[in-house]
XYZ file of C-alpha atoms in Angstrom:
178
model
C 14.323 7.275 -8.869
C 16.577 7.411 -11.846
C 14.015 5.620 -14.018
C 11.313 7.968 -12.902
C 13.548 10.878 -13.721
C 14.024 9.463 -17.169
C 10.179 9.084 -17.763
C 9.793 12.656 -16.697
C 12.536 14.084 -18.955
C 11.044 12.044 -21.791
C 7.669 13.642 -20.989
C 9.030 17.073 -21.367
C 10.103 16.235 -24.905
C 6.510 14.583 -25.370
C 4.190 17.135 -23.973
C 1.061 15.161 -24.998
C 2.018 12.077 -23.041
C 0.515 11.166 -19.527
C 1.947 9.260 -16.696
C 0.963 7.715 -13.471
C 3.497 6.754 -10.762
C 2.936 4.088 -8.133
C 4.011 5.568 -4.707
C 3.774 4.043 -1.240
C 2.225 4.667 2.276
C 5.787 3.923 3.428
C 6.595 7.341 2.657
C 5.050 8.377 5.892
C 5.756 7.653 9.605
C 5.090 3.967 10.744
C 3.244 5.643 13.582
C -0.603 5.651 13.000
C -1.462 9.218 11.849
C -4.592 10.922 13.052
C -7.080 10.779 11.555
C -5.546 9.532 8.394
C -2.646 10.255 6.196
C -3.406 12.789 3.603
C -1.523 14.618 0.909
C -0.440 17.318 3.536
C 0.799 14.729 5.997
C 4.561 14.957 6.934
C 6.646 12.802 4.677
C 8.894 10.618 7.072
C 9.780 7.358 5.243
C 10.075 4.231 7.413
C 12.098 2.391 4.808
C 14.473 2.601 1.982
C 11.649 1.856 -0.273
C 9.678 4.562 1.183
C 12.651 7.073 0.844
C 12.850 6.307 -2.951
C 9.051 6.767 -3.389
C 9.244 10.118 -1.458
C 12.077 11.274 -3.763
C 10.017 10.192 -6.909
C 6.959 12.101 -5.569
C 9.114 15.234 -5.070
C 10.180 14.921 -8.720
C 6.604 14.337 -9.971
C 5.387 17.565 -8.255
C 8.533 19.484 -9.566
C 8.034 18.443 -13.032
C 4.307 18.916 -13.073
C 4.486 22.531 -11.535
C 7.662 23.737 -13.370
C 7.622 21.821 -16.551
C 3.903 21.452 -17.194
C 3.901 17.677 -17.570
C 0.943 15.407 -17.160
C 1.731 12.999 -14.255
C -0.017 11.879 -11.208
C 1.344 10.147 -8.173
C -0.726 7.353 -6.610
C 0.015 6.737 -2.927
C -0.909 3.184 -2.459
C -1.698 1.444 0.751
C -1.842 -2.395 1.059
C -3.847 -4.030 -1.697
C -4.433 -7.647 -2.235
C -5.923 -9.976 -4.882
C -5.871 -13.676 -5.821
C -2.762 -12.759 -7.741
C -0.828 -11.620 -4.945
C 2.605 -13.361 -4.173
C 2.255 -16.282 -1.715
C 4.494 -14.319 0.957
C 2.247 -11.241 0.958
C 0.091 -10.843 4.048
C -3.351 -12.297 2.958
C -1.983 -15.077 1.026
C 0.142 -15.908 3.955
C -2.888 -15.846 6.304
C -4.882 -17.906 3.901
C -2.042 -20.590 3.633
C -1.877 -20.701 7.489
C -5.635 -21.264 7.822
C -5.521 -23.908 5.326
C -2.790 -25.791 7.237
C -4.780 -25.351 10.482
C -7.893 -26.735 8.729
C -5.951 -29.711 7.473
C -3.848 -30.606 10.465
C -5.683 -29.363 13.314
C -2.698 -27.562 14.724
C -3.744 -24.097 16.094
C -0.450 -22.096 16.217
C -0.406 -19.116 13.995
C 2.815 -17.422 13.133
C 2.872 -13.903 11.567
C 5.635 -11.131 11.182
C 3.963 -8.729 13.442
C 0.307 -9.615 14.650
C -0.116 -6.202 16.625
C 0.584 -4.048 13.529
C -1.982 -2.203 11.636
C -2.818 -2.334 7.971
C -5.161 -0.601 5.763
C -6.067 -3.074 3.134
C -8.126 -2.662 -0.027
C -8.777 -4.769 -3.122
C -6.353 -4.539 -6.042
C -9.349 -4.747 -8.394
C -10.551 -1.522 -6.975
C -6.977 -0.037 -7.396
C -6.907 -0.860 -11.095
C -10.513 0.751 -11.632
C -8.980 3.860 -9.839
C -6.089 3.855 -12.100
C -8.315 3.699 -15.124
C -10.369 6.688 -13.905
C -7.084 8.627 -13.234
C -5.812 8.069 -16.905
C -9.137 9.308 -18.312
C -9.039 12.599 -16.404
C -7.515 15.833 -17.867
C -6.530 17.009 -14.340
C -3.290 15.689 -13.076
C -2.631 15.632 -9.262
C -1.758 13.142 -6.571
C -4.116 10.716 -5.083
C -4.232 8.318 -1.995
C -5.531 4.916 -2.571
C -6.757 3.603 0.788
C -9.781 1.999 2.518
C -9.478 4.510 5.189
C -9.674 1.774 7.856
C -6.819 0.578 9.990
C -7.242 -2.982 11.166
C -4.814 -4.902 13.598
C -3.661 -8.082 11.947
C -4.503 -9.906 15.252
C -8.024 -8.942 14.896
C -8.286 -9.948 11.181
C -6.823 -13.456 12.333
C -9.340 -13.743 15.028
C -12.323 -12.740 12.979
C -11.306 -15.290 10.174
C -11.048 -17.968 12.935
C -14.573 -17.283 13.818
C -15.867 -17.133 10.218
C -14.092 -20.518 9.651
C -15.667 -21.849 12.864
C -12.145 -22.716 14.219
C -12.374 -22.713 18.109
C -9.862 -20.516 19.818
C -6.317 -20.622 18.366
C -3.664 -21.798 20.781
C -1.331 -18.961 19.942
C -0.650 -16.118 17.585
C 3.093 -15.753 17.499
C 4.744 -12.492 16.043
C 8.147 -13.507 14.722
C 9.210 -9.924 14.084
C 7.259 -7.521 16.273
C 7.856 -3.771 15.670
C 6.146 -0.444 16.043
C 2.384 -0.569 15.443
C-alpha cells in the first residue's frame, strides 16, 4: 500500500504520467457472488493480500477523483500461462497428471477440489493491459472469464481428455469455503 501511495504521489507531481495497478478478486467475499462480481460488489477481503489490494483500490479512486491522476485498477481473477510458477493451480494439475500417466497411480491431491475458480489466459490479460494503456479514459476494470468452474470438474474433464479411466480418489488437502 505504501508503494502504491508513493507512485500516486509521484503522479501528482508528474501529471502526464499513467499507471495501472494490479488488484485482486481476493478483495471480495470468498462466497460465490451472483451473478458475478462487478465494480459495485461489496468489498469484503478474504485474505490479508485482499485487504492490501482493497486499500490500494481506495487510494486509486481517491487520487483519480480528487487529484486528477491517470490511474486504473485492474481486478484480476486467476490467470495462467506456460510461465506460471509450478505450485500454481494449473501447473500443479499438469504435474499430477504427468505423474499419473507415468506411474499409473490414480490418486490426485489438491488443496480444495470443491472450490470454484474463474480462470483465463495470462496472454489475454497482457493484451487487455496494453489496451488499457492506449486509452485516454482511466477507470477500473475486471479481468475475468465470467465462468466459475469447480476444480474437481476440471480434473475429471482433463482425465477424460487424457483417456485416463476413473481416478481412484481426489483428495482435498485443505478444504475450505467454496
